[in-house]
Structure formats: structure tokens, C-alpha cells
mmCIF file of C-alpha atoms and ligand atoms in Angstrom:
data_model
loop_
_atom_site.group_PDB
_atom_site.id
_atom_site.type_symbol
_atom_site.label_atom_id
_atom_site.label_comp_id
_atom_site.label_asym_id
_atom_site.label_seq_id
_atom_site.Cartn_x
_atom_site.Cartn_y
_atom_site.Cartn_z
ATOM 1 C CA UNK A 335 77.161 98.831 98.015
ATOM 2 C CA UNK A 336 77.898 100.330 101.178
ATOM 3 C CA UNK A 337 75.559 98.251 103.063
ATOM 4 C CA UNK A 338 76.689 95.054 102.093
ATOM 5 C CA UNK A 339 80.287 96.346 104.118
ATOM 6 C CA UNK A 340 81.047 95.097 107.127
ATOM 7 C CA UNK A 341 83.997 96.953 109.885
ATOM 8 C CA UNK A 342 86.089 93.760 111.321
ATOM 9 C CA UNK A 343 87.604 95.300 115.001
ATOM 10 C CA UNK A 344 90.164 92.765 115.821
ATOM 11 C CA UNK A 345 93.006 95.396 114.683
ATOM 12 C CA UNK A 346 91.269 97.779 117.415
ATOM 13 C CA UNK A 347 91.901 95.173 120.322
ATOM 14 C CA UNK A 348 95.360 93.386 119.276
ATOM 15 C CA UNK A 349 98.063 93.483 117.407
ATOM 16 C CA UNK A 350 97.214 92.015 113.847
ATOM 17 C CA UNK A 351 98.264 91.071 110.696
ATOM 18 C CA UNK A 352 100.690 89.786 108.400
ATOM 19 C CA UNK A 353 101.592 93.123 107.007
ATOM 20 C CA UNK A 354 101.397 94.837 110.309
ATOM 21 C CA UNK A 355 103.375 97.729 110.537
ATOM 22 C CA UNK A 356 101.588 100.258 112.766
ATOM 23 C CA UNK A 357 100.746 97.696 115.986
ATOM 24 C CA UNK A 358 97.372 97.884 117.288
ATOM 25 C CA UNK A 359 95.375 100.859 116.392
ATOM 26 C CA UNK A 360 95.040 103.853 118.869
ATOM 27 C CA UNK A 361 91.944 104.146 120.787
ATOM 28 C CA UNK A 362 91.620 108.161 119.663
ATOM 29 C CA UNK A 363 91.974 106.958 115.959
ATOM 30 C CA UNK A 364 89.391 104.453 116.663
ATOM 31 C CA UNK A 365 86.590 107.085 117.093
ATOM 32 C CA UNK A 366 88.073 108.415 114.322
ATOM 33 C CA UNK A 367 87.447 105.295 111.996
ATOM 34 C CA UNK A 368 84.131 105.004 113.761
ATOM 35 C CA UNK A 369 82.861 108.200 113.320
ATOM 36 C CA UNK A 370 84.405 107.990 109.050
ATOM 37 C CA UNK A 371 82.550 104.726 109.012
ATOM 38 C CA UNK A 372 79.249 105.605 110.420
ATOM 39 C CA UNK A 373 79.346 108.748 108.071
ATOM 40 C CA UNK A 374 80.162 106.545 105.009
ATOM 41 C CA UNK A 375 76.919 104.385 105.949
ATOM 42 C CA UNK A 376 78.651 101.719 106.938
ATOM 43 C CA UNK A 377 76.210 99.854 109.637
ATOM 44 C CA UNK A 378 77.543 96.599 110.850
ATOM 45 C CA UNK A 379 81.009 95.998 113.256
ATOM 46 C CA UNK A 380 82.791 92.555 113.549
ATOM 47 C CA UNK A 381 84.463 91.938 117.127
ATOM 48 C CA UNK A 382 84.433 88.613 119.226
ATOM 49 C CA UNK A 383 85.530 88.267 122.688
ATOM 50 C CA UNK A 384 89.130 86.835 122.233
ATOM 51 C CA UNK A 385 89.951 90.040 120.030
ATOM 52 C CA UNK A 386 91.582 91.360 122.570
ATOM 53 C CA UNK A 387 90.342 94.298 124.114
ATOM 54 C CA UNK A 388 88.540 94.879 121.070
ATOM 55 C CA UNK A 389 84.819 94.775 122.867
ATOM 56 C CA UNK A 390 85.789 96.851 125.469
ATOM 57 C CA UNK A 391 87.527 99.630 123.003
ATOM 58 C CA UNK A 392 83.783 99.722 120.664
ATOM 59 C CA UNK A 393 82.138 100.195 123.887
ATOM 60 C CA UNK A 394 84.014 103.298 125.124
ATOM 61 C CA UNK A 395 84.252 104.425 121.787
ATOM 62 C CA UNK A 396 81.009 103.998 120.852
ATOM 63 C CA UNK A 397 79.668 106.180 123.801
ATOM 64 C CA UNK A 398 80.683 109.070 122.110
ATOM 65 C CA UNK A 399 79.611 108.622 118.548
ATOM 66 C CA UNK A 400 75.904 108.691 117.315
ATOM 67 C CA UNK A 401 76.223 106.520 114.867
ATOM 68 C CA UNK A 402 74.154 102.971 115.691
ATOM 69 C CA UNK A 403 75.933 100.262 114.487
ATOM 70 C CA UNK A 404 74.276 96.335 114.773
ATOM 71 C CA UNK A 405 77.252 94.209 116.094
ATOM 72 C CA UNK A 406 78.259 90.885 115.756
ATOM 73 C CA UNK A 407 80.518 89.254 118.238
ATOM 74 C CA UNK A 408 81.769 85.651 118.887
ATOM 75 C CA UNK A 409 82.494 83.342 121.527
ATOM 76 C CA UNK A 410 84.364 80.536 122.544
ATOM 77 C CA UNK A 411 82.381 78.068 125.340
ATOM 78 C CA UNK A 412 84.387 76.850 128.560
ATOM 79 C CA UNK A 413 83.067 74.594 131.578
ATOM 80 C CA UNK A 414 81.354 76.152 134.490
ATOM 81 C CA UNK A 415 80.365 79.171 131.841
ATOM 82 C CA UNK A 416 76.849 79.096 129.817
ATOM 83 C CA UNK A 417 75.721 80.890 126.703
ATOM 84 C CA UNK A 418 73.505 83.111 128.527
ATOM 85 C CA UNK A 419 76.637 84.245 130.717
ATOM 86 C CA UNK A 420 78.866 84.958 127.705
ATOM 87 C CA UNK A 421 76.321 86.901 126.154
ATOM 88 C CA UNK A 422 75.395 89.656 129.333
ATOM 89 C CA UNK A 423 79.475 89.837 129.149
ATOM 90 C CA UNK A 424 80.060 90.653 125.818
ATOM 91 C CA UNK A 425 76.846 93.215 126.436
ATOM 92 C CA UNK A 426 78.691 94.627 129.551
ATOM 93 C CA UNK A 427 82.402 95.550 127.550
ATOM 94 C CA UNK A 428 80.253 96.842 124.491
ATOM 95 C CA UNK A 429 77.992 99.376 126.748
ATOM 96 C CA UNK A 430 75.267 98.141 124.819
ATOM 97 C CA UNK A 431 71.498 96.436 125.070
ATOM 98 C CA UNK A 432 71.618 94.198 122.107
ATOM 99 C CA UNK A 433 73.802 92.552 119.577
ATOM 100 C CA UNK A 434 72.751 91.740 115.893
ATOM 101 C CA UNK A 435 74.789 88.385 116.404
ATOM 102 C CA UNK A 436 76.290 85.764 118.311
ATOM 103 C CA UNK A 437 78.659 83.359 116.763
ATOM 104 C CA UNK A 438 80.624 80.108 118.028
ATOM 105 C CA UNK A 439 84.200 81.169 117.096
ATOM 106 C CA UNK A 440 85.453 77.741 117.561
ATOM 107 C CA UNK A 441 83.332 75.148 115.586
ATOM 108 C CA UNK A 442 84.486 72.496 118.081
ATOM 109 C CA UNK A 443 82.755 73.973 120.524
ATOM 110 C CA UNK A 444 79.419 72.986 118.678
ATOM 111 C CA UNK A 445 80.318 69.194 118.886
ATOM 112 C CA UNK A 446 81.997 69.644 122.534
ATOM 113 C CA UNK A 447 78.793 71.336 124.307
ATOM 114 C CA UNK A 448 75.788 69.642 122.892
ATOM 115 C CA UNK A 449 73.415 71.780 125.407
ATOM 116 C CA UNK A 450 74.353 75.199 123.840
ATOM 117 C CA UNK A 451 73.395 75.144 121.209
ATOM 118 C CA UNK A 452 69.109 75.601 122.035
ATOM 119 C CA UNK A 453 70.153 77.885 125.069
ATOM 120 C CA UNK A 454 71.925 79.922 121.980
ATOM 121 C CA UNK A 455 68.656 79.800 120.195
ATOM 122 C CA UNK A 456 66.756 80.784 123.030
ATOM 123 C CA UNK A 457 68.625 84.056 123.552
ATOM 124 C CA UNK A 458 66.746 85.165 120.337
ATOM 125 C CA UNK A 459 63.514 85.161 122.202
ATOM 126 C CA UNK A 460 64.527 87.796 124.703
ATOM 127 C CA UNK A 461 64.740 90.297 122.366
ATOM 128 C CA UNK A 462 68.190 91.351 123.060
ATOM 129 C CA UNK A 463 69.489 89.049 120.055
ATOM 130 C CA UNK A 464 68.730 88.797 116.714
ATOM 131 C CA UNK A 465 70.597 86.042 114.929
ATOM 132 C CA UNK A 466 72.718 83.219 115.959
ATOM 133 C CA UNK A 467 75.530 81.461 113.920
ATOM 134 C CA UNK A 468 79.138 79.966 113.263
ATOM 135 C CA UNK A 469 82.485 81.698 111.999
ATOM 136 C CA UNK A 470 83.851 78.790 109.952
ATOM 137 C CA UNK A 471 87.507 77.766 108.244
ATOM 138 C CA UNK A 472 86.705 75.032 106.252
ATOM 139 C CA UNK A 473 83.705 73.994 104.192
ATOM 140 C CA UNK A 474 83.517 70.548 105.595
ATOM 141 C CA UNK A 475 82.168 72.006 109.168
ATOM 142 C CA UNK A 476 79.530 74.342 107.170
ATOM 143 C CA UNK A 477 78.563 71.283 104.965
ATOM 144 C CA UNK A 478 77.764 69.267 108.535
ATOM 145 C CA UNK A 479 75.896 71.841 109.903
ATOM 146 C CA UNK A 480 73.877 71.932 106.616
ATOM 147 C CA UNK A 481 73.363 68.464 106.362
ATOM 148 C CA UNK A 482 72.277 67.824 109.971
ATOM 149 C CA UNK A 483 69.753 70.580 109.435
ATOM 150 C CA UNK A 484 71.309 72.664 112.231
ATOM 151 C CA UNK A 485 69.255 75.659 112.875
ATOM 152 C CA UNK A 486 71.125 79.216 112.514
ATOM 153 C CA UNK A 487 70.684 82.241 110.945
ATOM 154 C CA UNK A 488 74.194 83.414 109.794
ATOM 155 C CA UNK A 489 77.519 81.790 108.958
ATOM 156 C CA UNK A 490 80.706 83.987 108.780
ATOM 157 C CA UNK A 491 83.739 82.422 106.212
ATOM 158 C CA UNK A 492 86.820 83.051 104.896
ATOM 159 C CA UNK A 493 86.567 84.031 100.971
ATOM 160 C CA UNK A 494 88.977 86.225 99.028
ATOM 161 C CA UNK A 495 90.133 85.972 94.932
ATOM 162 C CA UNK A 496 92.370 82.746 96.263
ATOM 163 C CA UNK A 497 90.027 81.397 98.841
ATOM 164 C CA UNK A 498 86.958 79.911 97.175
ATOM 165 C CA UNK A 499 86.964 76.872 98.739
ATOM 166 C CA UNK A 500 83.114 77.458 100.173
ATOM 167 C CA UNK A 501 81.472 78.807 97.039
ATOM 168 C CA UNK A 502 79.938 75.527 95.901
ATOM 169 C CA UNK A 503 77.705 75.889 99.766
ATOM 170 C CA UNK A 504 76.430 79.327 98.656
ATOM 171 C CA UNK A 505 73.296 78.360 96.867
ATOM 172 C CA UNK A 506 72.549 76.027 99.996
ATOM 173 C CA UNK A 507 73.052 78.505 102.190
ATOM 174 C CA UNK A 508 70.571 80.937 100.359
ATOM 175 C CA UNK A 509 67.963 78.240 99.922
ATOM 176 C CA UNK A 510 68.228 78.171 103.502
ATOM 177 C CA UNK A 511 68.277 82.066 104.169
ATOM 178 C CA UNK A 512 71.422 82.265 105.749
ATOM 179 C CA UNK A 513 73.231 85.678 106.124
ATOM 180 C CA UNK A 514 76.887 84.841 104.336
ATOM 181 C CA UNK A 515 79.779 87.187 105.741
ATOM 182 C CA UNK A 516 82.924 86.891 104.343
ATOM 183 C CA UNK A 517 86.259 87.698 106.189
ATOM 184 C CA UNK A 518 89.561 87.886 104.771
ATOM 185 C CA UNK A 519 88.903 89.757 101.138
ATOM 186 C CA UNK A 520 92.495 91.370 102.114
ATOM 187 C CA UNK A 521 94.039 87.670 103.122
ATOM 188 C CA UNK A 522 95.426 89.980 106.656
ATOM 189 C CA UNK A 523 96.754 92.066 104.471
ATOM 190 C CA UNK A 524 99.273 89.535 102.755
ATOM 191 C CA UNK A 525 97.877 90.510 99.380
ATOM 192 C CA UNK A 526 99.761 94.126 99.462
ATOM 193 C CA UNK A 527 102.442 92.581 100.191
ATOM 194 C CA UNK A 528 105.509 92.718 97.567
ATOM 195 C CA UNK A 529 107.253 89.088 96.294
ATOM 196 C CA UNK A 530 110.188 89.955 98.592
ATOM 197 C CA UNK A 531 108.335 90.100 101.807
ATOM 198 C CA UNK A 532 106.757 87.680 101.543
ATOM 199 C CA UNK A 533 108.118 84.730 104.142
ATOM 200 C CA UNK A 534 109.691 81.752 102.511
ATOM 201 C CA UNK A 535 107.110 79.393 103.824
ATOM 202 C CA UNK A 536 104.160 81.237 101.618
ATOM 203 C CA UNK A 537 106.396 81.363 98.932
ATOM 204 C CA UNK A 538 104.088 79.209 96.922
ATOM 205 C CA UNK A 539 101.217 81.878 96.631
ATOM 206 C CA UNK A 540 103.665 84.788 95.538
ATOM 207 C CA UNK A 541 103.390 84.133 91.899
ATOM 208 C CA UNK A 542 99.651 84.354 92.227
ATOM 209 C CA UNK A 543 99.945 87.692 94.401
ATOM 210 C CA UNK A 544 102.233 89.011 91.522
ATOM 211 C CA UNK A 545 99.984 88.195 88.746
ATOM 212 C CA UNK A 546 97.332 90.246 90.981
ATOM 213 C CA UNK A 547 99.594 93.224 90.985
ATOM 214 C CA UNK A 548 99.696 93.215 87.118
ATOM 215 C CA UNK A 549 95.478 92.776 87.148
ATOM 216 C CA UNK A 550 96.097 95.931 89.036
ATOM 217 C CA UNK A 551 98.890 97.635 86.533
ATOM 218 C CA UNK A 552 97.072 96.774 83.851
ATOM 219 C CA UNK A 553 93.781 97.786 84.344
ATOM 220 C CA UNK A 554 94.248 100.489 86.703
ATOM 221 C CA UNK A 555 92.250 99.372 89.643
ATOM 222 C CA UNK A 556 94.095 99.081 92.905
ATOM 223 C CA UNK A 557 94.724 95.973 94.389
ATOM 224 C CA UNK A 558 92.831 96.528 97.599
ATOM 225 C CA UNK A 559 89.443 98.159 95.600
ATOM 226 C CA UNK A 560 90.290 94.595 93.241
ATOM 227 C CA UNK A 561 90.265 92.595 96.621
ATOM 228 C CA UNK A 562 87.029 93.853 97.830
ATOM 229 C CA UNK A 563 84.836 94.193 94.604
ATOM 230 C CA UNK A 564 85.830 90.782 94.205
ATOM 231 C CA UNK A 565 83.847 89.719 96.780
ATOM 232 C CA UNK A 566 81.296 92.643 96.527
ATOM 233 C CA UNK A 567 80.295 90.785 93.391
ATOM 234 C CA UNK A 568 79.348 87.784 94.352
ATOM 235 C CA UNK A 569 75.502 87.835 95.102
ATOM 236 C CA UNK A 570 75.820 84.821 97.326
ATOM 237 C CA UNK A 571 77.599 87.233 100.036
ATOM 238 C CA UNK A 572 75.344 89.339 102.182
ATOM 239 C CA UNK A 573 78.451 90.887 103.714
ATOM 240 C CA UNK A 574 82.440 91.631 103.597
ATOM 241 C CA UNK A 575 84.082 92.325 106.330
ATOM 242 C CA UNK A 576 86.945 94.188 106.178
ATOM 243 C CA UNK A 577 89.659 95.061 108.450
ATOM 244 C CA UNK A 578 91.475 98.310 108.640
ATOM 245 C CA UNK A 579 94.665 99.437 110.043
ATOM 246 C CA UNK A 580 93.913 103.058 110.234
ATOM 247 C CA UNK A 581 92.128 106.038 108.458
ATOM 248 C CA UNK A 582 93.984 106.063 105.491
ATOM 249 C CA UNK A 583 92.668 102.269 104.574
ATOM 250 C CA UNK A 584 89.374 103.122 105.434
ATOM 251 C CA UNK A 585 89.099 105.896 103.409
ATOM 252 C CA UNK A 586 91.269 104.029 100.203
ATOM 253 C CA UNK A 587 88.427 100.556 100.568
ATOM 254 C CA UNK A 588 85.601 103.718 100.426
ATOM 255 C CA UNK A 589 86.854 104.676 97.304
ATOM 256 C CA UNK A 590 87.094 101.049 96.321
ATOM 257 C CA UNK A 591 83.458 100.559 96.231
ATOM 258 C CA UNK A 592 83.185 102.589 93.244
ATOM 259 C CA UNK A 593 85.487 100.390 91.103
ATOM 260 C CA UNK A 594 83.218 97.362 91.021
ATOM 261 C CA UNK A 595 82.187 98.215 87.401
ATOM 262 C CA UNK A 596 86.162 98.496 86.378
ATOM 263 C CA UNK A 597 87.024 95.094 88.430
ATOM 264 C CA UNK A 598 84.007 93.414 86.666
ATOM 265 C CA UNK A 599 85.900 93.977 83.730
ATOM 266 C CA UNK A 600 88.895 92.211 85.049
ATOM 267 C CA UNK A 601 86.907 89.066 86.612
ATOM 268 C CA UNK A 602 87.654 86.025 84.398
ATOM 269 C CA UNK A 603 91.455 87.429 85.412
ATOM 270 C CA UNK A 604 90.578 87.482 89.234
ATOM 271 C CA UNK A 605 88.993 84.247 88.775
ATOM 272 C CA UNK A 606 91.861 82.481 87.489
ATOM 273 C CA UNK A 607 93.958 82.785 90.573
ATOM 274 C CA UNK A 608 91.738 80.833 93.007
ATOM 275 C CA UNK A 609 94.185 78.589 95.202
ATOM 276 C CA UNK A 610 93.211 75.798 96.692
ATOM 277 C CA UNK A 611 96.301 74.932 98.967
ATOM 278 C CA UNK A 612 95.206 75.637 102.572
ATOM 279 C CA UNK A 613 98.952 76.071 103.806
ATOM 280 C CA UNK A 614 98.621 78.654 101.885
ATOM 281 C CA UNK A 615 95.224 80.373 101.777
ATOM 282 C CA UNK A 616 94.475 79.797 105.774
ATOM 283 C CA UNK A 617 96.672 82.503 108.500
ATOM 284 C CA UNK A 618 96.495 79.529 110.985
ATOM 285 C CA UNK A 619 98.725 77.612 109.229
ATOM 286 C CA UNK A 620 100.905 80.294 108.709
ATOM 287 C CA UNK A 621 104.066 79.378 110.194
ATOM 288 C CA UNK A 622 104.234 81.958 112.732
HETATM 289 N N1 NAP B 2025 87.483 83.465 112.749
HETATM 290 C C1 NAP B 2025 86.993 84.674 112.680
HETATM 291 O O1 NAP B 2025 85.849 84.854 113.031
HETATM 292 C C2 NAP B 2025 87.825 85.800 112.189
HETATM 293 C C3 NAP B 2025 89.177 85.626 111.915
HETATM 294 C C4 NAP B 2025 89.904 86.694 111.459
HETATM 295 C C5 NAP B 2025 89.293 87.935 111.255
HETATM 296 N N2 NAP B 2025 87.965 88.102 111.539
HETATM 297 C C6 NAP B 2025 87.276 89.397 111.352
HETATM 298 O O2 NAP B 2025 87.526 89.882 110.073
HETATM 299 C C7 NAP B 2025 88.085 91.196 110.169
HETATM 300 C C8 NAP B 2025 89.075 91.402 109.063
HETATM 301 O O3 NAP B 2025 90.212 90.570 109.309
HETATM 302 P P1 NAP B 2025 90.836 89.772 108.121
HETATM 303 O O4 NAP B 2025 91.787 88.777 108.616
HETATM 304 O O5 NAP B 2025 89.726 89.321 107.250
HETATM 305 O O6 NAP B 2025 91.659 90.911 107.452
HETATM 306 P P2 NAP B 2025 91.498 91.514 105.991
HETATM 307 O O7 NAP B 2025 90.299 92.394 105.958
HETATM 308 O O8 NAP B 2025 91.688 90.448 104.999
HETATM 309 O O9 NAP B 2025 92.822 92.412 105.985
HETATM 310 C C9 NAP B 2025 92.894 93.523 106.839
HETATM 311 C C10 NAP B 2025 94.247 94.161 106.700
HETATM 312 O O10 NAP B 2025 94.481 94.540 105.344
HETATM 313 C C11 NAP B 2025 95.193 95.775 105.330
HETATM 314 N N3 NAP B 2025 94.389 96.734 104.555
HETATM 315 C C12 NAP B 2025 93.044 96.902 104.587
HETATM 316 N N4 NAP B 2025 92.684 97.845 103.704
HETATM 317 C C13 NAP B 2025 93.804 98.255 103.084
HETATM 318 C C14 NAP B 2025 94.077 99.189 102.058
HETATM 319 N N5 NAP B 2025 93.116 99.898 101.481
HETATM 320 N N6 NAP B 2025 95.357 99.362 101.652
HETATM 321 C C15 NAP B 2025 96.351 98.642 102.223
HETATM 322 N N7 NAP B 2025 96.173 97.742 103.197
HETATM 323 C C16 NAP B 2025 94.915 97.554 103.624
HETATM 324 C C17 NAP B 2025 95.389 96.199 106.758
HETATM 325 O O11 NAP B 2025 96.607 95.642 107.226
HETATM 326 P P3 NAP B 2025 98.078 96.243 106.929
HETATM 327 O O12 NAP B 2025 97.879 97.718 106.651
HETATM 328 O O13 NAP B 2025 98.794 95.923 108.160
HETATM 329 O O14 NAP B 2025 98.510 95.478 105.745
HETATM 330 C C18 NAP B 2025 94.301 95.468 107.491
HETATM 331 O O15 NAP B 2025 94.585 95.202 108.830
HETATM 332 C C19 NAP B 2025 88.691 91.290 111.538
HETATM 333 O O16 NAP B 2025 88.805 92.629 111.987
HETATM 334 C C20 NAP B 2025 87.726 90.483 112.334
HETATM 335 O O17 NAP B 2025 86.616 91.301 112.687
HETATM 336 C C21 NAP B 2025 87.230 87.038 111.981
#
């Protein structure tokens, strides 16, 4: 199961999350996470370019691990810039020859430069890029892609036991071998959070998150191994990419994976709490 994990970076270049409480993680306990990852098997990194300084941390860091990771990064497109630009610069910060994938961050950016998109496609043939994609929010801009018979090779979505809003494209997206990632398993981390922290104006999700804590009580499983196995399960994922805020969750999501028997158990529960409100299942319309 390990290789169908995925490390998300934004936490190493910004300051992130809902349930932040640490601030953006040290660069000396980002080797550290590295180096635990690489160990575990773990063989793919997340980052995109408006992370931060998230690029340029994996590149210094990576220097002094041996552990080869494929990355995927994302961009966003600007005038006077091209694809072939923002790629060599995203190669630069990382210290690196190659990435496993570049993604539009912003799906506008597919409709608002109609030449990219075969300069994009073209990278592939240098050798220095293997796939080429989209990171999506909602299933209407994968659906368009699909239906215009857009060529690409991986799509990266939000999915989590609330967010199934694109599982109905999964069989499409297979038929059409297209990697699936899936971000967000841990909803920023607003799943741990108790009923009383919660902010007022998600309010209408924490009965859900409480009936996920008493999955949790009841069967034993925590709610971060339910989180992930949830979407390790589904065989129309390729990958989950999970974010970390240190060590201590990397280590707790490692010991996760071996719950997916005890949260199959659970999964007509898990199943039951899928929320379809986008005010409340999407962090950019989180009132900030
Ligand atoms: N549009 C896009 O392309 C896009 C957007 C967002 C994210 N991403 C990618 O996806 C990655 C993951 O981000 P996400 O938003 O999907 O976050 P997530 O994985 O849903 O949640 C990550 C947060 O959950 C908490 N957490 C993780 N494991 C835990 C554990 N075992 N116990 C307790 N808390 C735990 C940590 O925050 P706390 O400890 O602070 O709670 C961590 O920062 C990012 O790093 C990035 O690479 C991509």
C-alpha cells in the first residue's frame, strides 16, 4: 500500500492548515520527514510553485538524502512567461533533471492560454518529463476536459470520506488511463478537529466530523488511519497524497496503512457521511 502514498510539501514551504498549530515546518525536520519517508518506501512528493518556498526547501533537502523520489509540481501561466520557462524553473529550485509531472494549478489557465497546452505536451518528448496534467476542484472542469478529449496523463482532485463529488468520473478516467491523485483525505486537517473548534461558519459539517469520531471510538481505528484507508480503498485512485505537519504524523499515517482491513469493516459507516455542500467540503470557501 505504500506505493499508492503520495508526500504533499506545501506544509514545508508555508504556513498551512486549518488545524495549524506548529507554523511551517523546519527545514532540519524536513530531511527528517524525507529521509522517514524514503525509508518507509514512500516514492512520490507533491509541491507546486506557489507553495511557497516549498520547491526550493525539497531541493536543498533533497541534496543530502539518497532516497529518489519522482516529483510532481504545478504551475500557474502568466503573460510574457511560457511552459517551457516554468518548467527549467521549477527544475532549477528542485536541484533536479526531471520531474514525474507537470500540472496546471489553476484550471483557468487551460481556457486563458490556448497555446500551452501542446508546448506542455511537447515537454514530454525531451525526456526530462514524464506526464502532464490538471489539479482540479470541481468535477465540472474534469468532465470538460474529458469530453473535449483533452490529452493528459494525470489529474490530481480533492476526495476525502465527505468529498465524493468526482467519483462518478473515475471509471472514465481509467478507461482513459489517467493517473487519479487524490488530495485532501485529511480535509487540511479539519477532520481532527474537535466540535468546539471548529469555526462557526463550518458549523454545518461538525455533526458529520462527530459521527466520524464515534466510527473511530467504536471500532478502534483512529481517525486519521480511517481518513486515509478510506481513500486507499478505492481502486479508482492511483494515489493519496497526504500532508504532514511533522514526524509524529508521518509516522501515525505509516501505521495507518495497516488498518485498511479494520476500516473496511467500518465502510458502509464511512460511506454514509459523504457531504455534498461545497461551502463546506472546499478550504477556498472557507471563510478565512
Ligand atoms: N490544488 C492543489 O493542487 C492542492 C491544494 C492543496 C493541497 N495540495 C497538496 O496536497 C497536500 C496535502 O494537503 P491537503 O490540503 O490535502 O491536506 P491533508 O493531507 O488533507 O491534511 C494535512 C494536515 O492534516 C494533519 N495531519 C496529517 N496527518 C495527521 C495525523 N496522523 N494526525 C493528526 N493530524 C494529521 C496535519 O495538519 P495539523 O497537524 O495542523 O492538523 C497536516 O498538515 C499538500 O501538501 C499539497 O502537496 C494540492
Amino acid at each position: 500500500m505504500i506505493d499508492k502514498l503520495a508526500l504533499g510539501t506545501v506544509q514545508f514551504g508555508t504556513v498551512y492548515g486549518i488545524n495549524n498549530k506548529t507554523g511551517q515546518v523546519p527545514e532540519k525536520e524536513v530531511v527528517g520527514i524525507l529521509r522517514r519517508a524514503g525509508l518507509a518506501g514512500i516514492d512520490m512528493l507533491d509541491t507546486a510553485q506557489s507553495y511557497g518556498e516549498s520547491e526550493a526547501v525539497l531541493g536543498t533537502a533533497l541534496q543530502s538524502l539518497n532516497s529518489r523520489f519522482k516529483i510532481v509540481s504545478k504551475f500557474v501561466a502568466g503573460h510574457h512567461l511560457t511552459p517551457r520557462r516554468l518548467f527549467s524553473e521549477s527544475l532549477i529550485r528542485l536541484k533536479s533533471d526531471r520531474l514525474y509531472a507537470f500540472l496546471y494549478h489553476k484550471f483557468s489557465d487551460f481556457r486563458d492560454y490556448p497555446g500551452w497546452h501542446e508546448e506542455l505536451l511537447e515537454l514530454k518528448t525531451g525526456g526530462h518529463l514524464e506526464k502532464v496534467g490538471f489539479s482540479v476542484y470541481y468535477p465540472q472542469e474534469l468532465q470538460s476536459l474529458l469530453d473535449r478529449g483533452v490529452k493528459f496523463d494525470i489529474v490530481q482532485l480533492p476526495y476525502n470520506v465527505f468529498d465524493r463529488r468526482f467519483e462518478f468520473l473515475f471509471p472514465a478516467l481509467r478507461k482513459h488511463n489517467i493517473e487519479v491523485h487524490v488530495r485532501s483525505v485529511f480535509l487540511q486537517g479539519l477532520v481532527f478537529m474537535k466540535s468546539s473548534e471548529i469555526p462557526a461558519a463550518l458549523a454545518g459539517i461538525r455533526t458529520k466530523i462527530g459521527r466520524l469520531h464515534a466510527v473511530s471510538k467504536k471500532s478502534g481505528v483512529p481517525v486519521s488511519a480511517l481518513c486515509l484507508c478510506f481513500g486507499l480503498l478505492n481502486d479508482g485512485i492511483d494515489r493519496v497524497v497526504i500532508g504532514v505537519d511533522g514526524l509524529a504524523d508521518l509516522e501515525n499515517n505509516l501505521t495507518g496503512l495497516n488498518l485498511r482491513a479494520e476500516t473496511e469493516k467500518v465502510f458502509d459507516e464511512l460511506c454514509l457521511l459523504r457531504e455534498d455542500d461545497e461551502d463546506l467540503i472546499l478550504p477556498s470557501k472557507w471563510k478565512k
